[in-house]
Tab-separated table of C-alpha atoms in Angstrom:
chain	number	residue	atom	x	y	z
A	1	MET	CA	-11.421	57.972	16.034
A	2	PRO	CA	-9.863	55.768	13.782
A	3	GLU	CA	-11.786	54.017	11.494
A	4	VAL	CA	-10.903	49.508	12.249
A	5	VAL	CA	-12.871	47.191	10.046
A	6	VAL	CA	-14.009	44.072	13.080
A	7	ALA	CA	-14.931	40.987	13.772
A	8	ASP	CA	-17.159	38.418	16.115
A	9	VAL	CA	-15.621	35.764	17.809
A	10	VAL	CA	-17.663	32.428	16.758
A	11	GLN	CA	-17.601	29.334	18.568
A	12	ARG	CA	-18.311	26.584	16.148
A	13	ASN	CA	-17.225	22.387	15.277
A	14	VAL	CA	-14.933	22.429	13.241
A	15	PRO	CA	-12.524	19.775	11.325
A	16	VAL	CA	-8.750	19.902	12.367
A	17	TYR	CA	-6.061	18.011	10.027
A	18	SER	CA	-2.855	16.045	10.381
A	19	ASP	CA	-0.476	16.186	8.187
A	20	TRP	CA	2.051	13.283	7.393
A	21	VAL	CA	4.967	12.686	4.916
A	22	GLY	CA	5.542	9.400	3.476
A	23	THR	CA	6.588	7.075	0.306
A	24	THR	CA	4.127	5.599	-2.773
A	25	LEU	CA	4.137	1.613	-2.831
A	26	GLY	CA	3.373	-0.277	-5.467
A	27	PHE	CA	-0.130	-2.208	-4.846
A	28	VAL	CA	1.937	-5.163	-5.480
A	29	ASN	CA	5.688	-5.322	-6.766
A	30	ALA	CA	7.057	-8.705	-8.089
A	31	ASP	CA	10.427	-9.233	-9.049
A	32	ILE	CA	10.862	-11.259	-11.553
A	33	TYR	CA	13.531	-14.515	-11.103
A	34	PRO	CA	13.999	-16.524	-13.512
A	35	LYS	CA	13.436	-21.088	-12.187
A	36	ILE	CA	17.037	-22.233	-13.998
A	37	SER	CA	19.721	-21.283	-15.294
A	38	GLY	CA	20.594	-20.381	-19.296
A	39	TYR	CA	21.840	-17.585	-21.603
A	40	LEU	CA	18.645	-15.019	-21.962
A	41	VAL	CA	17.887	-14.986	-25.878
A	42	LYS	CA	15.026	-12.303	-26.217
A	43	GLN	CA	13.791	-9.360	-23.863
A	44	ASN	CA	9.524	-9.759	-25.521
A	45	TYR	CA	8.594	-6.662	-23.861
A	46	GLN	CA	9.949	-2.590	-23.864
A	47	ASP	CA	10.831	-0.970	-20.683
A	48	GLY	CA	8.222	0.844	-18.746
A	49	ASP	CA	4.863	-1.139	-19.986
A	50	HIS	CA	1.922	-1.892	-19.088
A	51	VAL	CA	2.499	-5.776	-19.107
A	52	ARG	CA	-0.640	-8.499	-18.563
A	53	ILE	CA	-1.043	-11.921	-16.392
A	54	GLY	CA	0.907	-14.350	-18.017
A	55	GLN	CA	2.651	-12.110	-20.994
A	56	MET	CA	5.613	-13.590	-21.399
A	57	LEU	CA	8.970	-10.934	-20.776
A	58	PHE	CA	11.950	-13.179	-21.539
A	59	GLN	CA	12.930	-15.810	-23.122
A	60	ILE	CA	15.917	-18.009	-21.682
A	61	ASP	CA	18.060	-20.311	-24.579
A	62	ASP	CA	15.998	-23.926	-24.490
A	63	ARG	CA	18.138	-26.299	-26.530
A	64	GLU	CA	19.601	-28.017	-23.559
A	65	TYR	CA	15.824	-28.582	-21.659
A	66	LYS	CA	14.496	-29.449	-25.006
A	67	ALA	CA	16.880	-31.765	-25.202
A	68	ALA	CA	16.485	-33.330	-21.584
A	69	LEU	CA	13.008	-33.398	-22.214
A	70	ASN	CA	13.315	-36.324	-25.222
A	71	GLN	CA	15.962	-38.263	-22.592
A	72	ALA	CA	14.202	-38.523	-20.225
A	73	LEU	CA	10.390	-39.407	-23.051
A	74	GLY	CA	12.704	-42.313	-24.406
A	75	ASP	CA	13.361	-43.071	-20.436
A	76	LEU	CA	9.863	-43.667	-20.047
A	77	GLY	CA	8.903	-45.530	-23.182
A	78	GLN	CA	11.497	-47.779	-21.860
A	79	LYS	CA	9.695	-48.565	-18.629
A	80	GLN	CA	6.907	-48.446	-20.051
A	81	ALA	CA	7.924	-50.886	-22.346
A	82	ASP	CA	9.284	-53.454	-19.403
A	83	TYR	CA	6.564	-52.792	-17.224
A	84	LYS	CA	4.311	-54.345	-20.121
A	85	LYS	CA	6.814	-57.074	-20.933
A	86	ASN	CA	6.848	-58.284	-16.786
A	87	GLN	CA	2.583	-57.739	-16.746
A	88	GLN	CA	2.692	-60.354	-19.667
A	89	ASP	CA	4.688	-62.607	-17.842
A	90	LEU	CA	2.856	-61.464	-14.697
A	91	SER	CA	-0.048	-63.025	-16.446
A	92	ARG	CA	1.045	-66.241	-17.607
A	93	TYR	CA	3.134	-66.971	-14.556
A	94	LYS	CA	-0.814	-66.510	-12.443
A	95	PRO	CA	-2.056	-69.980	-13.667
A	96	LEU	CA	0.643	-71.896	-14.157
A	97	TYR	CA	1.581	-70.909	-9.731
A	98	ASP	CA	-2.493	-71.905	-9.448
A	99	GLN	CA	-1.572	-75.403	-10.314
A	100	GLN	CA	1.632	-75.867	-8.671
A	101	VAL	CA	3.213	-76.251	-11.897
A	102	ILE	CA	5.840	-73.812	-10.958
A	103	SER	CA	6.859	-72.727	-7.520
A	104	LYS	CA	5.823	-69.905	-4.935
A	105	GLN	CA	9.786	-68.845	-5.644
A	106	ASP	CA	9.316	-68.807	-8.998
A	107	PHE	CA	5.687	-66.760	-8.497
A	108	ASP	CA	7.044	-64.193	-6.313
A	109	HIS	CA	10.547	-63.141	-8.456
A	110	VAL	CA	8.032	-62.330	-11.451
A	111	ASN	CA	5.216	-60.427	-9.283
A	112	GLN	CA	8.115	-58.511	-7.420
A	113	THR	CA	9.785	-57.582	-10.677
A	114	THR	CA	6.048	-56.450	-11.894
A	115	ARG	CA	5.481	-54.144	-9.125
A	116	ALA	CA	9.453	-53.007	-9.518
A	117	SER	CA	8.971	-51.678	-13.204
A	118	ALA	CA	5.901	-49.769	-11.913
A	119	ALA	CA	7.502	-48.018	-10.159
A	120	ALA	CA	10.154	-47.075	-12.152
A	121	VAL	CA	7.394	-46.126	-14.335
A	122	ALA	CA	6.309	-44.060	-12.052
A	123	SER	CA	9.565	-42.007	-11.763
A	124	SER	CA	10.363	-41.841	-15.142
A	125	GLN	CA	6.796	-39.993	-15.561
A	126	ALA	CA	8.430	-37.764	-12.808
A	127	ALA	CA	11.322	-37.574	-14.716
A	128	VAL	CA	9.210	-36.408	-17.788
A	129	GLU	CA	7.467	-33.357	-15.590
A	130	THR	CA	10.290	-31.991	-14.296
A	131	ALA	CA	11.955	-32.158	-17.701
A	132	GLN	CA	8.676	-30.356	-19.000
A	133	LEU	CA	8.475	-27.574	-16.502
A	134	ASN	CA	12.207	-27.046	-17.255
A	135	LEU	CA	11.011	-26.435	-20.866
A	136	GLN	CA	8.233	-23.854	-19.623
A	137	TRP	CA	10.482	-22.115	-17.534
A	138	THR	CA	12.446	-20.746	-20.298
A	139	GLN	CA	9.784	-18.361	-20.747
A	140	VAL	CA	9.914	-15.865	-18.309
A	141	ASN	CA	6.301	-14.568	-17.809
A	142	SER	CA	4.374	-11.863	-16.032
A	143	PRO	CA	2.481	-13.030	-12.292
A	144	ILE	CA	0.285	-9.936	-12.171
A	145	ASP	CA	-0.913	-6.954	-14.504
A	146	GLY	CA	1.096	-3.818	-14.214
A	147	ILE	CA	4.152	-1.929	-15.463
A	148	ALA	CA	7.235	-3.428	-16.218
A	149	GLY	CA	9.963	-2.516	-15.380
A	150	ILE	CA	13.880	-1.468	-16.520
A	151	ALA	CA	15.577	-4.812	-17.588
A	152	LYS	CA	18.462	-5.836	-14.881
A	153	THR	CA	19.682	-7.734	-17.366
A	154	GLN	CA	20.340	-7.870	-20.893
A	155	VAL	CA	20.091	-10.212	-24.087
A	156	GLY	CA	23.254	-12.932	-24.140
A	157	ASN	CA	23.814	-12.553	-20.061
A	158	LEU	CA	24.305	-15.811	-18.595
A	159	VAL	CA	20.994	-15.524	-16.226
A	160	SER	CA	20.562	-18.096	-12.649
A	161	PRO	CA	17.850	-18.400	-10.664
A	162	THR	CA	19.247	-15.696	-8.082
A	163	SER	CA	19.693	-12.601	-10.889
A	164	LEU	CA	16.647	-10.096	-10.968
A	165	LEU	CA	15.419	-9.702	-14.866
A	166	THR	CA	13.175	-6.429	-13.815
A	167	THR	CA	10.303	-5.716	-11.532
A	168	VAL	CA	6.862	-5.468	-11.962
A	169	SER	CA	4.251	-3.201	-10.031
A	170	GLN	CA	0.827	-2.849	-9.897
A	171	VAL	CA	-0.392	0.757	-9.651
A	172	ASP	CA	-3.806	0.650	-9.714
A	173	PRO	CA	-4.928	1.255	-6.642
A	174	ILE	CA	-1.841	2.150	-5.450
A	175	LYS	CA	-0.152	2.439	-1.382
A	176	VAL	CA	1.484	5.288	0.354
A	177	GLU	CA	3.260	4.645	3.144
A	178	PHE	CA	3.924	6.886	6.428
A	179	PRO	CA	4.607	7.011	9.583
A	180	ILE	CA	2.571	7.656	12.207
A	181	SER	CA	3.480	7.793	16.306
A	182	GLU	CA	3.727	5.114	19.452
A	183	ARG	CA	1.105	7.771	21.465
A	184	GLU	CA	-0.683	8.200	18.057
A	185	TYR	CA	-1.225	4.206	17.429
A	186	LEU	CA	-1.992	3.826	21.143
A	187	HIS	CA	-4.863	6.775	21.114
A	188	PHE	CA	-6.247	5.484	18.300
A	189	ALA	CA	-5.780	1.424	18.334
A	190	ASP	CA	-9.272	0.191	19.048
A	191	ARG	CA	-10.203	2.003	15.767
A	192	ILE	CA	-7.640	0.640	13.961
A	193	ASN	CA	-8.344	-2.940	14.938
A	194	ARG	CA	-12.180	-2.386	14.499
A	195	HIS	CA	-11.248	-1.247	11.086
A	196	GLN	CA	-9.165	-3.704	9.963
A	197	LYS	CA	-11.839	-6.408	11.207
A	198	GLU	CA	-15.206	-5.401	9.816
A	199	GLY	CA	-13.404	-3.198	6.527
A	200	ASP	CA	-14.472	0.536	5.064
A	201	SER	CA	-16.742	2.803	7.385
A	202	LYS	CA	-18.152	6.267	6.432
A	203	GLN	CA	-16.330	7.608	8.888
A	204	ASP	CA	-12.738	7.313	7.799
A	205	PRO	CA	-12.071	10.473	6.621
A	206	ASP	CA	-10.602	10.585	3.344
A	207	LEU	CA	-7.076	10.725	2.592
A	208	GLU	CA	-5.308	14.127	0.527
A	209	MET	CA	-2.118	13.664	-1.124
A	210	VAL	CA	0.152	16.604	-2.104
A	211	LEU	CA	3.019	16.268	-4.278
A	212	ALA	CA	6.103	17.102	-4.566
A	213	ASP	CA	5.480	19.928	-7.229
A	214	GLY	CA	2.982	21.107	-4.500
A	215	SER	CA	-0.035	20.396	-6.184
A	216	THR	CA	-2.879	18.195	-4.575
A	217	TYR	CA	-3.573	14.892	-6.342
A	218	LYS	CA	-6.861	14.508	-7.328
A	219	TYR	CA	-8.659	11.562	-6.009
A	220	ARG	CA	-8.990	10.759	-2.168
A	221	GLY	CA	-7.522	8.131	-0.497
A	222	ARG	CA	-8.727	5.624	2.100
A	223	PHE	CA	-6.777	4.253	5.633
A	224	TYR	CA	-5.854	1.205	4.598
A	225	VAL	CA	-3.928	-1.269	6.800
A	226	ALA	CA	-1.476	-0.736	10.023
A	227	ASN	CA	1.772	-2.530	10.625
A	228	ARG	CA	2.234	-5.373	12.931
A	229	GLN	CA	4.880	-4.144	15.261
A	230	VAL	CA	6.264	-0.682	15.854
A	231	ASN	CA	9.602	0.538	15.607
A	232	ILE	CA	11.787	0.122	18.184
A	233	GLN	CA	14.453	2.528	17.224
A	234	THR	CA	12.081	5.416	16.185
A	235	GLY	CA	8.793	4.825	18.181
A	236	THR	CA	6.616	5.112	14.579
A	237	ILE	CA	4.391	2.178	13.313
A	238	LYS	CA	3.708	2.480	9.572
A	239	ILE	CA	0.312	2.810	8.335
A	240	GLN	CA	-0.230	2.789	4.811
A	241	GLY	CA	-3.419	4.286	2.497
A	242	VAL	CA	-4.253	3.552	-0.811
A	243	PHE	CA	-5.659	6.322	-3.582
A	244	PRO	CA	-6.838	5.716	-7.192
A	245	ASN	CA	-4.010	5.469	-9.676
A	246	PRO	CA	-6.305	5.543	-12.969
A	247	ASP	CA	-3.819	7.888	-15.500
A	248	ASP	CA	-0.973	5.818	-13.597
A	249	ILE	CA	0.006	9.162	-12.807
A	250	LEU	CA	1.557	7.469	-9.702
A	251	ARG	CA	4.832	5.820	-9.609
A	252	PRO	CA	5.964	4.110	-6.874
A	253	GLY	CA	8.974	5.821	-4.531
A	254	LEU	CA	6.800	9.356	-4.824
A	255	TYR	CA	7.340	11.757	-2.386
A	256	ALA	CA	3.398	12.321	-1.201
A	257	LYS	CA	2.774	14.270	2.091
A	258	ILE	CA	-0.628	12.850	3.310
A	259	ARG	CA	-3.469	14.764	4.950
A	260	ALA	CA	-6.800	14.006	6.427
A	261	ALA	CA	-9.417	15.418	8.782
A	262	THR	CA	-8.384	13.659	11.933
A	263	ASP	CA	-10.405	15.345	14.688
A	264	VAL	CA	-13.609	17.716	15.005
A	265	ARG	CA	-12.993	19.967	17.638
A	266	LYS	CA	-15.975	20.957	19.343
A	267	ASP	CA	-17.098	24.358	20.207
A	268	ALA	CA	-14.291	26.047	18.871
A	269	LEU	CA	-13.610	29.796	19.425
A	270	LEU	CA	-12.905	31.096	16.339
A	271	VAL	CA	-11.205	34.649	15.346
A	272	PRO	CA	-10.065	36.118	12.218
A	273	GLN	CA	-6.077	35.006	11.384
A	274	ALA	CA	-5.568	38.651	10.721
A	275	ALA	CA	-6.825	39.277	14.044
A	276	VAL	CA	-4.268	37.667	16.041
A	277	LEU	CA	-0.854	40.005	16.445
A	278	GLU	CA	2.092	38.170	17.584
A	279	THR	CA	5.045	39.927	19.404
A	280	GLN	CA	7.885	37.721	20.178
A	281	GLY	CA	6.670	34.622	20.707
A	282	GLN	CA	3.224	36.286	22.693
A	283	TYR	CA	-0.513	36.479	20.465
A	284	GLN	CA	-2.578	39.637	21.602
A	285	VAL	CA	-5.756	40.567	19.801
A	286	ALA	CA	-7.799	43.915	20.308
A	287	VAL	CA	-11.199	43.444	21.652
A	288	VAL	CA	-13.786	46.381	21.067
A	289	GLY	CA	-15.955	46.611	23.980
A	290	ALA	CA	-19.873	47.746	24.102
A	291	ASP	CA	-18.538	51.524	24.036
A	292	ASN	CA	-16.430	51.155	20.983
A	293	LYS	CA	-13.212	51.275	23.322
A	294	VAL	CA	-10.172	49.116	22.853
A	295	THR	CA	-8.628	47.000	25.327
A	296	LEU	CA	-5.541	44.339	24.435
A	297	ARG	CA	-5.553	40.677	25.107
A	298	MET	CA	-3.338	38.578	25.433
A	299	VAL	CA	-4.105	35.243	24.059
A	300	LYS	CA	-3.748	31.991	23.301
A	301	THR	CA	-3.834	30.333	20.265
A	302	GLY	CA	-4.682	27.160	18.910
A	303	LYS	CA	-4.661	25.751	15.317
A	304	GLN	CA	-5.893	27.226	11.717
A	305	VAL	CA	-8.398	26.476	10.317
A	306	GLY	CA	-8.593	27.443	6.911
A	307	ASP	CA	-8.056	31.736	7.357
A	308	LEU	CA	-9.762	31.099	11.340
A	309	ARG	CA	-7.552	30.574	14.056
A	310	ILE	CA	-8.976	28.943	17.979
A	311	VAL	CA	-8.610	30.989	20.594
A	312	ASP	CA	-7.729	27.926	23.463
A	313	GLU	CA	-8.052	31.374	25.926
A	314	GLY	CA	-8.135	34.837	26.417
A	315	VAL	CA	-11.991	35.669	24.325
A	316	SER	CA	-15.765	34.823	24.909
A	317	PRO	CA	-18.505	33.896	22.107
A	318	GLY	CA	-19.616	37.132	20.145
A	319	GLU	CA	-16.988	39.492	21.349
A	320	ARG	CA	-15.588	41.781	18.253
A	321	VAL	CA	-12.431	41.480	17.465
A	322	ILE	CA	-10.484	44.346	15.186
A	323	THR	CA	-9.592	42.461	12.136
A	324	GLU	CA	-8.139	45.622	9.826
A	325	GLY	CA	-6.183	48.938	11.414
A	326	LEU	CA	-4.502	47.092	14.529
A	327	GLN	CA	-1.107	49.249	13.638
A	328	LYS	CA	-3.730	52.406	14.524
A	329	VAL	CA	-4.835	51.429	17.815
A	330	SER	CA	-3.493	51.693	21.509
A	331	ASP	CA	-5.870	49.485	24.641
A	332	GLY	CA	-8.438	52.686	25.702
A	333	MET	CA	-9.035	53.874	22.454
A	334	GLU	CA	-11.674	54.515	21.405
A	335	VAL	CA	-12.855	53.655	17.586
A	336	LYS	CA	-15.251	53.829	15.160
A	337	PRO	CA	-15.914	49.564	14.017
A	338	ARG	CA	-17.231	48.647	11.157
A	339	LEU	CA	-18.676	44.935	10.735
A	340	ALA	CA	-16.602	42.707	7.751
A	341	GLN	CA	-18.732	40.027	6.722
A	342	SER	CA	-17.925	36.803	8.004
A	343	ALA	CA	-16.180	34.065	6.527
A	344	PRO	CA	-17.355	30.515	7.292
A	345	ALA	CA	-15.436	27.748	9.442
A	346	PRO	CA	-14.824	24.736	7.299
A	347	THR	CA	-17.349	21.884	8.530
A	348	PRO	CA	-16.231	18.091	9.144
A	349	ASP	CA	-18.648	16.884	6.033
A	350	ALA	CA	-17.352	19.567	4.159
A	351	ALA	CA	-13.223	18.537	5.420
A	352	GLY	CA	-13.740	14.751	4.781
A	353	GLY	CA	-14.909	12.815	7.600
A	354	ALA	CA	-15.601	12.819	11.271
A	355	PRO	CA	-12.946	11.668	13.300
A	356	SER	CA	-9.817	9.290	12.166
A	357	ASN	CA	-8.614	6.119	13.385
A	358	LEU	CA	-5.015	7.525	12.564
A	359	ALA	CA	-4.181	10.635	14.695
A	360	THR	CA	-4.173	12.348	17.495
A	361	PRO	CA	-3.901	15.967	18.852
A	362	GLY	CA	-0.650	15.837	19.056
A	363	SER	CA	0.398	15.313	15.363
A	364	GLN	CA	-2.423	18.400	14.392
A	365	ARG	CA	-1.676	21.357	12.796
């Protein structure tokens, strides 16, 4: 009798994983445009530097704007002098009008002139503030903390409010955007909405990221937000996850394969993957009965979970299937079985959480 290795069919709750393909994005991406026109005279950072909020990135020639400010200040001083003179005239005319020495027409003329000069002072003050802002805007500062990209323009170029100077991206944490199908969204819409109202939950699964070189990113991520609409061309909706990035390893635009334990299969029947034999698209296992005789059975298989395979139909809990020696047995043959060491199936806790609010069985693998 041929000697074979057998394993028991086990019944357990196992996590089922889902995979999506996405792209990394900066948590905040700020496109830097100047607010004024002028010649670029200085770049105050090295391309790719970490910059802080308020740090000057570029300097625009400010001579024209200094001259405009001085002119506005001079105009303001003149308007203030006129206003002060009209106030003095009004203070002299008031007692004369009360004593009926001057006519009401003369008094009203001086009064309105004083009001007009006050309005002129306010207008000149606004012009000074505008000139001060334009002078401040000759220094282009970073609005956020992040990594500044390679400059899009060079020192000496004439720039305007439509000229993109660079982009600053906040990369810690970093976003990953990936699409899910319309069917997936409808299946988990209630849980997605609850997450967006109540925030993170312990029941949300961890997200795992596999990079383009096949390596798994060392930090786990979490679900962040769902987009407001479904793309009518593709029938998908965009989902964003967030990952810590303290070492700045990840940069915007990277390929990212996202994996998560999105469901738990209750009372799943599991056999070792080595016990499943595929022939022309059909699957079968060799079951060893109590009399040590082999029965070849066609089975309907499900998803693979680690080294185990879910079997939907064809076997029962506690039956023995051959994992080694399949090639030397046939239907009805008597064999000498040797029990293999059973491999533990993954558990929901070890896989990163309970059912997700991101996927449906249609996307599971």
